[in-house]
Coordinates of C-alpha atoms in Angstrom, one line a residue:
Chain A
M7 CA -4.5 10.0 34.1
S8 CA -1.3 9.3 34.2
E9 CA -0.9 10.7 37.7
D10 CA -2.9 8.5 39.5
C11 CA -1.6 6.0 37.2
E12 CA 0.4 2.5 38.5
I13 CA 3.5 2.5 35.9
H14 CA 4.8 -0.7 34.7
A15 CA 7.9 -0.5 32.5
A16 CA 10.0 -3.4 30.4
N17 CA 13.3 -3.9 28.9
R18 CA 16.0 -6.4 28.7
S19 CA 17.2 -6.1 32.2
G20 CA 14.7 -5.2 34.2
V21 CA 16.2 -2.3 35.7
G22 CA 15.1 1.5 34.8
V23 CA 14.5 4.8 35.4
G24 CA 11.7 6.1 37.9
G25 CA 12.5 4.7 41.1
D26 CA 9.9 3.5 43.3
R27 CA 7.2 5.6 40.7
V28 CA 7.6 2.7 38.3
R29 CA 8.1 -1.4 38.5
W30 CA 10.2 -2.8 35.7
H31 CA 10.1 -5.8 34.2
A32 CA 12.6 -8.1 32.5
A33 CA 11.2 -9.3 29.1
D34 CA 12.3 -9.1 25.4
L35 CA 9.7 -7.4 23.6
R36 CA 10.9 -9.0 20.5
D37 CA 10.5 -12.4 21.3
P38 CA 6.2 -12.6 21.1
S39 CA 6.4 -14.9 23.8
S40 CA 7.9 -12.8 26.0
A41 CA 6.1 -9.9 25.1
Q42 CA 3.2 -11.8 25.5
A43 CA 4.0 -13.2 28.7
L44 CA 4.0 -9.5 30.0
V45 CA 1.3 -8.5 28.8
A46 CA -0.4 -11.7 30.7
V47 CA 1.5 -11.0 33.8
V48 CA 1.0 -7.1 34.6
R49 CA -3.0 -6.7 32.1
P50 CA -2.2 -3.3 31.7
T51 CA -5.3 -1.0 30.6
H52 CA -2.9 1.2 28.7
V53 CA 0.2 0.2 26.4
L54 CA 2.9 2.8 24.7
H55 CA 4.7 0.7 22.8
L56 CA 8.1 2.0 21.9
A57 CA 10.6 -0.8 22.2
W58 CA 12.1 -1.2 18.0
E59 CA 15.2 -1.4 16.8
A60 CA 16.9 2.3 16.6
T61 CA 21.1 1.4 16.2
P62 CA 22.0 4.4 14.2
R63 CA 23.1 4.1 10.7
V64 CA 21.9 -0.3 11.2
Y65 CA 18.1 0.4 12.0
N66 CA 17.0 1.3 8.7
Q67 CA 18.0 -1.7 6.9
S68 CA 17.9 -4.1 9.7
P69 CA 16.3 -7.5 9.7
E70 CA 15.5 -7.3 13.0
N71 CA 12.4 -4.8 11.7
F72 CA 10.9 -8.5 10.7
R73 CA 10.8 -9.5 14.5
W74 CA 9.5 -6.0 15.9
L75 CA 6.8 -6.2 13.4
H76 CA 5.2 -9.8 14.4
A77 CA 6.0 -9.3 17.9
S78 CA 3.9 -5.8 18.4
I79 CA 1.4 -7.3 16.4
A80 CA 1.0 -10.6 18.4
M81 CA 1.4 -8.1 21.9
A82 CA -1.1 -5.9 21.3
L83 CA -3.6 -9.3 19.7
T84 CA -3.4 -10.1 23.6
F85 CA -3.7 -7.0 24.6
G86 CA -6.9 -6.5 23.6
E87 CA -7.2 -10.5 24.2
L88 CA -6.6 -10.1 27.7
G89 CA -9.1 -6.9 27.4
G90 CA -6.6 -3.7 27.2
H91 CA -8.3 -0.6 26.3
R92 CA -6.3 1.8 25.0
F93 CA -2.9 0.9 23.0
L94 CA -0.3 3.7 21.5
G95 CA 2.9 2.5 19.2
V96 CA 4.8 4.8 18.1
G97 CA 6.2 4.9 14.1
S98 CA 8.3 7.4 12.2
S99 CA 8.3 9.7 9.5
G100 CA 10.4 7.5 7.6
E101 CA 6.3 5.8 6.9
Y102 CA 5.8 9.1 3.9
D103 CA 6.8 9.5 0.7
A104 CA 7.1 12.8 1.5
N105 CA 7.5 15.0 -1.1
G106 CA 8.7 18.6 0.4
A107 CA 5.1 19.3 1.7
P108 CA 5.0 18.8 5.6
C109 CA 3.3 15.4 6.4
A110 CA 0.0 15.4 7.0
E111 CA -0.9 12.0 8.8
D112 CA -4.0 11.1 6.9
V113 CA -2.9 12.9 3.6
T114 CA 0.9 11.9 2.6
P115 CA 1.1 8.3 1.1
I116 CA 2.2 6.2 3.3
R117 CA 5.0 4.6 0.7
P118 CA 8.4 4.2 3.3
S119 CA 11.5 3.9 1.4
S120 CA 13.6 1.9 4.2
I121 CA 13.0 -1.9 5.9
Y122 CA 12.3 0.2 8.5
G123 CA 9.3 2.2 7.8
K124 CA 7.7 -0.5 5.7
C125 CA 7.9 -2.6 8.9
K126 CA 6.6 0.5 11.0
A127 CA 3.5 1.0 8.3
A128 CA 2.8 -2.3 8.4
C129 CA 2.8 -2.8 12.2
W130 CA 0.2 0.3 12.0
L131 CA -1.6 -1.4 10.1
G132 CA -2.1 -4.9 11.7
V133 CA -2.1 -2.3 15.2
T134 CA -5.7 -1.3 13.8
A135 CA -7.1 -4.4 12.8
A136 CA -5.7 -6.2 15.8
A137 CA -7.9 -2.7 17.6
Q138 CA -11.0 -3.9 15.4
Y139 CA -11.2 -7.2 16.0
H140 CA -10.9 -7.2 19.8
R141 CA -12.2 -4.1 19.8
F142 CA -9.8 -1.4 22.0
S143 CA -8.6 1.9 21.1
A144 CA -5.6 2.5 19.1
A145 CA -3.3 5.2 18.0
W146 CA 0.2 5.8 16.5
G147 CA 3.2 8.4 16.9
R148 CA 5.1 9.3 13.7
V149 CA 8.3 10.7 15.2
F150 CA 10.2 13.1 13.6
L151 CA 13.4 14.0 14.4
P152 CA 13.9 13.2 18.1
Y153 CA 17.0 14.5 20.3
G154 CA 18.0 14.7 24.2
P155 CA 19.2 13.4 26.9
G156 CA 20.1 10.0 26.2
D157 CA 20.7 9.2 22.4
P158 CA 23.1 6.5 22.0
A159 CA 26.4 7.9 20.6
G160 CA 26.0 7.0 16.5
R161 CA 23.3 9.7 16.6
L162 CA 24.2 13.1 14.5
V163 CA 24.0 15.3 17.7
P164 CA 26.1 13.6 19.8
S165 CA 28.2 12.2 17.5
V166 CA 28.5 15.9 16.3
M167 CA 29.6 17.0 20.4
M168 CA 31.8 13.5 20.6
A169 CA 34.2 15.2 17.5
L170 CA 33.6 19.0 18.5
Q171 CA 35.4 17.9 22.2
E172 CA 37.9 15.4 21.1
G173 CA 39.1 18.4 18.8
R174 CA 38.7 16.3 15.5
P175 CA 37.3 17.6 12.0
V176 CA 33.6 17.0 11.5
E177 CA 32.5 14.6 8.6
V178 CA 29.0 15.2 7.8
T179 CA 26.9 15.7 4.7
H180 CA 26.0 18.4 2.8
G181 CA 23.4 19.1 5.2
K182 CA 21.3 20.5 3.7
Q183 CA 18.2 18.3 4.8
L184 CA 15.5 19.8 6.1
R185 CA 13.9 18.0 9.3
D186 CA 11.8 18.7 12.5
F187 CA 14.1 18.0 15.4
I188 CA 11.9 16.9 18.5
Y189 CA 13.3 17.8 22.1
A190 CA 13.0 13.9 23.2
P191 CA 11.1 14.5 26.7
D192 CA 9.0 16.7 24.5
A193 CA 8.1 13.8 22.2
A194 CA 7.5 11.3 25.7
H195 CA 5.2 14.4 26.8
L196 CA 3.3 14.5 23.9
L197 CA 3.4 10.5 23.9
V198 CA 2.0 10.2 27.1
K199 CA -0.8 12.7 26.6
L200 CA -1.4 10.8 23.0
L201 CA -1.8 7.5 25.5
F202 CA -4.5 9.3 27.7
S203 CA -6.7 11.0 24.6
L204 CA -9.4 8.9 23.4
E205 CA -8.7 9.7 19.9
T206 CA -7.8 7.1 17.3
G207 CA -5.5 7.0 14.8
A208 CA -2.0 8.1 13.7
F209 CA -0.7 11.5 15.2
N210 CA 2.6 13.8 14.4
I211 CA 4.8 13.5 17.0
G212 CA 6.8 16.5 15.8
T213 CA 6.6 20.4 16.2
G214 CA 6.2 21.8 12.8
H215 CA 9.9 23.5 12.3
A216 CA 11.5 23.0 9.7
T217 CA 15.8 23.2 10.3
T218 CA 18.4 21.7 8.2
I219 CA 20.8 19.4 9.3
R220 CA 23.7 22.1 8.7
S221 CA 22.3 24.9 11.5
V222 CA 22.4 22.2 14.2
I223 CA 25.8 21.1 13.2
E224 CA 26.8 25.3 13.1
Y225 CA 25.1 26.5 16.6
L226 CA 26.8 23.0 18.1
A227 CA 30.0 24.7 16.7
S228 CA 29.3 27.7 17.4
R229 CA 28.6 26.8 20.9
H230 CA 31.5 24.9 21.9
G231 CA 33.7 27.3 20.6
G232 CA 36.4 24.9 19.9
R233 CA 38.1 24.7 16.4
S234 CA 37.2 21.5 14.6
E235 CA 37.0 21.6 10.8
L236 CA 33.3 21.3 9.8
R237 CA 33.5 18.7 6.6
F238 CA 30.1 19.6 5.1
G239 CA 29.7 16.8 2.0
A240 CA 32.4 14.3 3.5
I241 CA 29.5 12.0 3.5
D242 CA 27.4 10.8 1.2
P243 CA 23.6 11.2 2.1
P244 CA 21.9 7.6 2.2
P245 CA 20.2 7.2 -1.6
G246 CA 16.9 8.2 -1.4
E247 CA 17.0 10.3 1.8
P248 CA 14.3 12.8 2.0
P249 CA 15.6 16.5 1.4
V250 CA 12.6 18.0 3.4
L251 CA 10.6 15.6 6.4
V252 CA 8.5 18.3 8.5
A253 CA 5.6 17.0 10.6
D254 CA 2.3 18.9 9.6
M255 CA 0.8 19.0 13.6
T256 CA -2.3 20.2 12.9
K257 CA -4.0 17.4 13.8
T258 CA -2.0 16.6 17.1
T259 CA -2.9 20.4 18.6
E260 CA -6.2 20.3 17.9
T261 CA -6.4 16.9 19.7
L262 CA -3.9 16.9 22.3
G263 CA -4.3 21.0 22.8
S264 CA -1.7 24.0 22.4
L265 CA 2.0 21.9 22.8
A266 CA 4.7 24.1 24.9
L267 CA 7.8 22.7 22.6
T268 CA 11.9 23.5 23.5
S269 CA 13.0 25.4 20.7
A270 CA 15.6 23.6 18.6
T271 CA 18.6 26.0 20.1
D272 CA 16.6 25.8 24.1
G273 CA 17.4 22.5 23.6
L274 CA 20.7 21.8 22.3
D275 CA 21.3 24.2 24.9
R276 CA 20.3 22.0 27.5
L277 CA 22.3 18.9 25.9
L278 CA 25.1 21.4 26.3
A279 CA 24.7 22.8 29.9
P280 CA 26.3 19.6 31.7
R281 CA 29.7 20.7 29.7
R282 CA 29.7 24.7 29.0
S283 CA 28.9 25.9 32.8
A284 CA 27.2 28.7 31.1
P285 CA 26.9 29.9 27.8
T286 CA 29.0 32.4 26.8
G287 CA 28.2 35.4 24.2
A288 CA 25.0 36.3 21.9
N289 CA 22.7 32.8 21.3
P290 CA 23.1 32.0 17.3
T291 CA 19.6 31.1 16.0
L292 CA 18.5 28.0 14.2
G293 CA 18.0 29.1 10.3
S294 CA 15.2 27.1 8.4
S295 CA 17.2 27.8 5.2
E296 CA 21.0 28.6 3.8
Chain B
M19 CA 8.7 -18.4 -19.5
S20 CA 5.7 -20.6 -18.3
E21 CA 5.1 -23.6 -20.4
D22 CA 8.6 -24.8 -19.7
C23 CA 9.1 -24.5 -16.0
E24 CA 8.5 -26.8 -13.7
I25 CA 5.2 -26.6 -11.1
H26 CA 5.1 -27.3 -7.7
A27 CA 1.8 -26.7 -5.8
A28 CA 0.3 -26.5 -1.9
N29 CA -2.6 -26.4 -0.1
R30 CA -3.5 -28.6 2.8
S31 CA -4.1 -32.5 1.4
G32 CA -1.7 -32.1 -1.4
V33 CA -4.0 -32.9 -4.0
G34 CA -5.1 -30.9 -6.2
V35 CA -5.8 -30.5 -9.8
G36 CA -3.1 -30.1 -12.8
G37 CA -2.4 -33.7 -13.2
D38 CA 1.5 -34.6 -14.7
R39 CA 2.3 -31.3 -14.8
V40 CA 2.1 -30.4 -11.3
R41 CA 3.5 -31.5 -8.9
W42 CA 1.6 -31.2 -5.8
H43 CA 2.4 -30.7 -1.7
A44 CA 0.7 -30.6 1.6
A45 CA 1.3 -27.9 3.6
D46 CA -0.6 -25.8 5.9
L47 CA 0.8 -22.1 5.1
R48 CA -0.9 -20.5 7.9
D49 CA 2.3 -22.0 9.7
P50 CA 4.7 -20.1 9.8
S51 CA 7.4 -23.1 9.6
S52 CA 5.3 -24.9 7.6
A53 CA 5.1 -22.4 4.9
Q54 CA 9.1 -22.0 5.0
A55 CA 9.7 -25.9 5.2
L56 CA 7.9 -26.1 1.9
V57 CA 10.0 -22.9 0.3
A58 CA 13.7 -25.1 1.8
V59 CA 12.2 -28.3 -0.4
V60 CA 10.9 -26.7 -3.5
R61 CA 13.7 -24.2 -3.8
P62 CA 10.9 -21.8 -5.9
T63 CA 12.9 -19.2 -7.9
H64 CA 8.8 -18.1 -8.6
V65 CA 6.5 -18.2 -5.8
L66 CA 2.8 -17.2 -6.6
H67 CA 1.5 -17.4 -3.1
L68 CA -2.5 -17.2 -3.5
A69 CA -3.3 -19.0 0.1
W70 CA -5.1 -16.9 2.4
E71 CA -8.7 -17.5 4.7
A72 CA -11.8 -17.2 2.2
T73 CA -14.3 -18.2 3.9
P74 CA -17.7 -16.4 2.6
R75 CA -19.2 -13.9 5.6
V76 CA -16.8 -14.7 7.9
Y77 CA -13.0 -14.0 6.0
N78 CA -13.5 -9.9 6.5
Q79 CA -13.3 -9.8 10.3
S80 CA -11.3 -13.3 10.9
P81 CA -8.8 -13.7 13.3
E82 CA -7.3 -16.2 11.1
N83 CA -6.4 -13.1 8.4
F84 CA -3.1 -12.5 11.6
R85 CA -1.7 -15.7 11.3
W86 CA -2.3 -15.3 7.3
L87 CA 0.1 -12.3 7.3
H88 CA 2.6 -13.6 10.1
A89 CA 3.2 -16.7 7.5
S90 CA 2.9 -15.2 4.2
I91 CA 6.0 -12.8 5.4
A92 CA 7.7 -15.3 7.1
M93 CA 7.4 -17.8 3.9
A94 CA 8.7 -14.8 2.2
L95 CA 11.8 -13.7 4.1
T96 CA 12.8 -17.6 3.2
F97 CA 12.0 -17.3 -0.3
G98 CA 14.8 -14.3 -0.3
E99 CA 16.8 -16.0 1.8
L100 CA 17.3 -19.3 -0.4
G101 CA 17.9 -16.9 -3.0
G102 CA 14.6 -17.1 -4.9
H103 CA 14.0 -14.4 -7.8
R104 CA 10.2 -13.3 -8.6
F105 CA 7.5 -13.5 -5.4
L106 CA 3.8 -12.3 -6.2
G107 CA 1.5 -11.8 -3.4
V108 CA -1.9 -11.4 -3.4
G109 CA -4.3 -8.4 -2.8
S110 CA -7.4 -7.2 -2.6
S111 CA -9.6 -4.3 -4.2
G112 CA -10.5 -4.0 0.6
E113 CA -7.3 -2.2 0.5
Y114 CA -8.5 0.5 -0.9
D115 CA -10.6 3.6 0.2
A116 CA -12.9 3.5 -2.0
N117 CA -14.2 6.6 -2.9
G118 CA -16.8 6.4 -5.7
A119 CA -13.6 6.9 -9.0
P120 CA -11.7 3.7 -10.1
C121 CA -9.7 2.7 -7.7
A122 CA -5.8 3.4 -9.2
E123 CA -2.7 1.5 -7.4
D124 CA -0.3 4.2 -6.5
V125 CA -3.4 7.0 -6.2
T126 CA -6.2 6.0 -4.4
P127 CA -5.1 5.7 -0.5
I128 CA -4.7 2.7 1.2
R129 CA -6.9 2.8 3.8
P130 CA -8.9 -0.5 4.6
S131 CA -11.9 -1.4 6.6
S132 CA -12.0 -5.0 7.4
I133 CA -9.3 -6.8 9.1
Y134 CA -8.5 -8.3 6.4
G135 CA -8.1 -5.2 4.0
K136 CA -5.5 -4.1 6.8
C137 CA -3.6 -7.8 7.2
K138 CA -3.5 -7.8 3.4
A139 CA -2.2 -4.3 3.2
A140 CA 0.1 -5.0 6.2
C141 CA 1.4 -8.0 3.8
W142 CA 2.4 -5.9 1.2
L143 CA 4.2 -3.9 2.4
G144 CA 6.1 -6.6 5.0
V145 CA 6.2 -8.5 1.6
T146 CA 7.9 -5.4 0.3
A147 CA 10.3 -4.8 3.0
A148 CA 11.0 -8.7 3.3
A149 CA 12.1 -7.9 -0.8
Q150 CA 14.1 -4.8 -0.5
Y151 CA 16.4 -7.0 2.3
H152 CA 17.0 -10.3 0.6
R153 CA 16.9 -8.4 -3.0
F154 CA 14.3 -10.7 -4.9
S155 CA 11.8 -8.7 -7.2
A156 CA 7.9 -9.2 -6.0
A157 CA 5.0 -7.6 -7.2
W158 CA 0.9 -7.7 -5.5
G159 CA -1.8 -8.6 -7.3
R160 CA -5.3 -7.0 -6.0
V161 CA -8.3 -8.5 -6.8
F162 CA -11.5 -7.5 -7.4
L163 CA -14.5 -9.7 -7.7
P164 CA -13.8 -12.5 -9.0
Y165 CA -16.3 -15.3 -9.5
G166 CA -16.1 -18.2 -11.6
P167 CA -16.0 -22.5 -11.2
G168 CA -14.6 -23.6 -7.8
D169 CA -16.4 -20.7 -6.2
P170 CA -17.8 -22.3 -2.8
A171 CA -21.2 -22.3 -2.2
G172 CA -21.6 -19.0 0.0
R173 CA -20.1 -16.8 -2.4
L174 CA -22.7 -14.4 -4.3
V175 CA -22.7 -15.7 -7.7
P176 CA -23.2 -19.9 -6.3
S177 CA -25.6 -18.8 -3.8
V178 CA -28.0 -17.0 -6.1
M179 CA -27.7 -20.0 -8.5
M180 CA -28.3 -22.4 -6.2
A181 CA -31.4 -20.3 -4.4
L182 CA -32.6 -20.3 -8.3
Q183 CA -32.6 -24.2 -9.3
E184 CA -34.0 -24.5 -6.0
G185 CA -37.0 -22.7 -6.8
R186 CA -36.3 -21.0 -3.1
P187 CA -36.6 -17.2 -2.5
V188 CA -33.7 -15.0 -3.0
E189 CA -32.7 -12.9 -0.4
V190 CA -30.0 -10.2 -1.3
T191 CA -28.8 -7.0 -0.5
H192 CA -30.5 -3.3 -2.1
G193 CA -27.6 -4.8 -4.8
K194 CA -26.8 -1.4 -6.0
Q195 CA -22.9 -1.3 -5.1
L196 CA -21.3 -1.7 -8.9
R197 CA -18.6 -4.3 -8.6
D198 CA -15.5 -5.3 -10.9
F199 CA -16.5 -9.0 -11.8
I200 CA -13.8 -10.4 -12.6
Y201 CA -14.2 -14.6 -14.0
A202 CA -11.6 -16.3 -12.2
P203 CA -10.2 -17.9 -14.6
D204 CA -8.6 -14.2 -16.4
A205 CA -8.1 -13.6 -13.0
A206 CA -5.9 -16.6 -12.7
H207 CA -4.0 -15.8 -17.1
L208 CA -3.5 -12.2 -15.3
L209 CA -1.6 -13.8 -12.3
V210 CA 0.7 -15.2 -13.8
K211 CA 1.6 -13.0 -16.7
L212 CA 2.1 -10.6 -13.3
L213 CA 4.7 -13.3 -12.3
F214 CA 6.3 -13.6 -15.0
S215 CA 6.9 -10.0 -15.8
L216 CA 10.2 -7.8 -14.6
E217 CA 8.1 -5.4 -13.2
T218 CA 7.6 -4.5 -9.3
G219 CA 4.7 -2.5 -7.3
A220 CA 0.9 -3.5 -7.0
F221 CA -0.9 -4.0 -9.7
N222 CA -5.2 -4.0 -10.0
I223 CA -6.5 -8.2 -11.5
G224 CA -10.2 -6.9 -12.5
T225 CA -11.8 -6.0 -16.1
G226 CA -12.0 -1.9 -15.3
H227 CA -16.3 -2.4 -15.6
A228 CA -18.6 -1.6 -13.4
T229 CA -21.3 -3.6 -13.0
T230 CA -24.2 -3.6 -10.0
I231 CA -24.3 -6.9 -8.4
R232 CA -28.8 -5.8 -9.1
S233 CA -28.0 -6.8 -12.6
V234 CA -25.9 -10.2 -12.2
I235 CA -28.6 -11.1 -10.0
E236 CA -31.3 -10.4 -12.5
Y237 CA -29.0 -11.8 -15.4
L238 CA -28.5 -15.3 -13.5
A239 CA -33.0 -14.7 -12.9
S240 CA -33.7 -14.7 -16.7
R241 CA -31.3 -16.6 -17.6
H242 CA -32.4 -19.6 -15.2
G243 CA -36.0 -18.6 -16.3
G244 CA -37.5 -19.7 -13.0
R245 CA -40.1 -18.7 -10.3
S246 CA -37.9 -17.8 -7.9
E247 CA -38.7 -14.0 -6.2
L248 CA -35.7 -11.8 -6.4
R249 CA -35.6 -10.1 -3.1
F250 CA -33.9 -7.0 -2.8
G251 CA -33.1 -5.4 0.2
A252 CA -33.5 -8.5 1.9
I253 CA -30.2 -8.1 3.6
D254 CA -28.5 -5.6 5.3
P255 CA -25.2 -4.6 4.0
P256 CA -22.0 -4.5 5.6
P257 CA -21.3 -1.7 7.7
G258 CA -19.4 0.2 5.8
E259 CA -19.7 -1.3 2.3
P260 CA -18.2 0.8 -0.4
P261 CA -21.3 1.7 -2.8
V262 CA -18.5 1.4 -5.7
L263 CA -15.0 -1.1 -6.2
V264 CA -14.0 -0.6 -9.7
A265 CA -10.4 -1.5 -10.9
D266 CA -8.3 1.4 -12.6
M267 CA -6.5 -1.2 -15.3
T268 CA -4.3 1.8 -16.9
K269 CA -1.0 0.3 -14.8
T270 CA -2.2 -3.6 -15.4
T271 CA -2.7 -2.9 -19.1
E272 CA 0.5 -0.6 -19.8
T273 CA 2.2 -3.5 -18.2
L274 CA 0.9 -6.7 -19.6
G275 CA -0.4 -6.0 -22.7
S276 CA -3.9 -5.9 -23.4
L277 CA -6.0 -7.9 -22.1
A278 CA -9.0 -10.4 -23.4
L279 CA -11.4 -10.8 -20.5
T280 CA -14.4 -12.1 -20.8
S281 CA -17.6 -10.6 -20.3
A282 CA -19.7 -10.6 -17.2
T283 CA -22.1 -12.4 -19.2
D284 CA -19.9 -14.6 -21.2
G285 CA -18.3 -15.6 -17.6
L286 CA -21.8 -16.0 -16.4
D287 CA -23.0 -18.5 -19.1
R288 CA -19.9 -20.8 -18.7
L289 CA -20.9 -21.2 -15.2
L290 CA -24.6 -21.8 -16.1
A291 CA -23.7 -24.0 -19.4
P292 CA -23.5 -27.4 -17.2
R293 CA -26.9 -26.5 -16.0
R294 CA -28.6 -25.7 -19.0
S295 CA -28.0 -27.4 -22.2
A296 CA -28.1 -23.8 -24.5
P297 CA -29.5 -20.6 -23.8
T298 CA -32.6 -19.6 -24.6
G299 CA -33.9 -16.2 -26.7
A300 CA -31.7 -13.0 -26.7
N301 CA -28.9 -12.4 -24.4
P302 CA -29.8 -9.7 -21.7
T303 CA -26.6 -7.7 -21.0
L304 CA -25.7 -6.5 -17.2
G305 CA -25.9 -3.1 -16.8
S306 CA -23.7 -0.9 -15.1
S307 CA -26.1 1.5 -13.8
E308 CA -29.6 0.9 -12.6

């Protein structure tokens, strides 16, 4: 289990969190030779591969996705060649052709609309092929809408929080989109459980709860108590954006056991806590419809 | 249309058929830099990308599939970057999770069981992503069971013909598999029509007719008139081989117009013709069930 294992982690700087528990390596994982060299040095039994282009507003159509696709499959092949046991890659709800119903891993069609979604779906096929060739165990976590500590500034929650704090108007889309917000530490917890499970295949990393983007923004505004104007509809949503993107969590729950996941209000409150000493008044709740 | 165009073709030797009509180039298309260099020299408006590992009995699980996956996406990206208009790649019926019903392009799940099928399906996702990024038109022809002139010796039809000719026993699987046999020149014809159409997406390249493998072997034996023993069941079929793999040709027919396809008996007769001056006796027909 994860408590006993030696943990190696990599990013471009070779510096990161975790203290003595984690040995950091500097590697540019977009570069197949760098990714392969890292695997050859560490010789991991298990890999949790999270790295990918994720710059807000850019990642969906970025050509960096092609580099990640190739380098990730190359890394999985080297991992298998060197005798690795278990590879967990991270995919996206953007792989699904969401039709309004909750997305089920082996039922909802994989028909991604973005370059990001297409490269993620192609990567999973490539990883399963590598697993078949080298006979290692492979799984894939399709993450829904993560939010939480460490979010880059351009993402929804921090950008709204920043506007509220600065008293600027909050300019957003209509906000009626139903999304499956998952508190990032919960997503991390599910991914680690999945890494140490024996089940192969794709698994949703979400909560199963549908929340409107509007209600998240309104909640943040209500907790902040400032006077920022909420301008819903000021921005057009990206073309082809699905109205509903929510996980069916049946398969993940059956595989990983019951999941004590943080509610959206609790998760947002934790993000607000460093800024506000204590919440005031009664807690509003988040609605899944208008 | 294809009649007016300048035709460039590539293989490893740089020598091929077509006479003055075709300019041949030597390129190893498994090598991304070689594939990209070819595209940069020729600057094609249209690409029909047929090359892939296809060695009988080996291709399904070969690691060469990973090289083809990467090099094909790299070629598509360079093609788009240099202003190419239309890219047609060749996929496989092996991408489908065939459940007995005819495979329909946008309905039957893409859940390939072989490494070959997984890499083909990943390639199509990568090509669509490249097309989206560089705004070119992309299509994908999923070829069912081609047979015809030029088949390598290890494939079903030539290997049975060879055994019959040499009077050896024909050792085969049970032969009950239902397959969609398409005469290779017909597959070529459909692919060229698809190359010059404007429709994007995946299209089946088959006939829509289900034929048992057994009936093809029995037909070849009956036409040969020799005394080879047909040993059905002497070989185990590959694990996970689907009992039925037949194209639903609705989408292809709607897109390319009505298709005058060669029947299996006519196609096999053409292959037998060089060996036999004229068929004798009444033509047996090929059954789609036992």
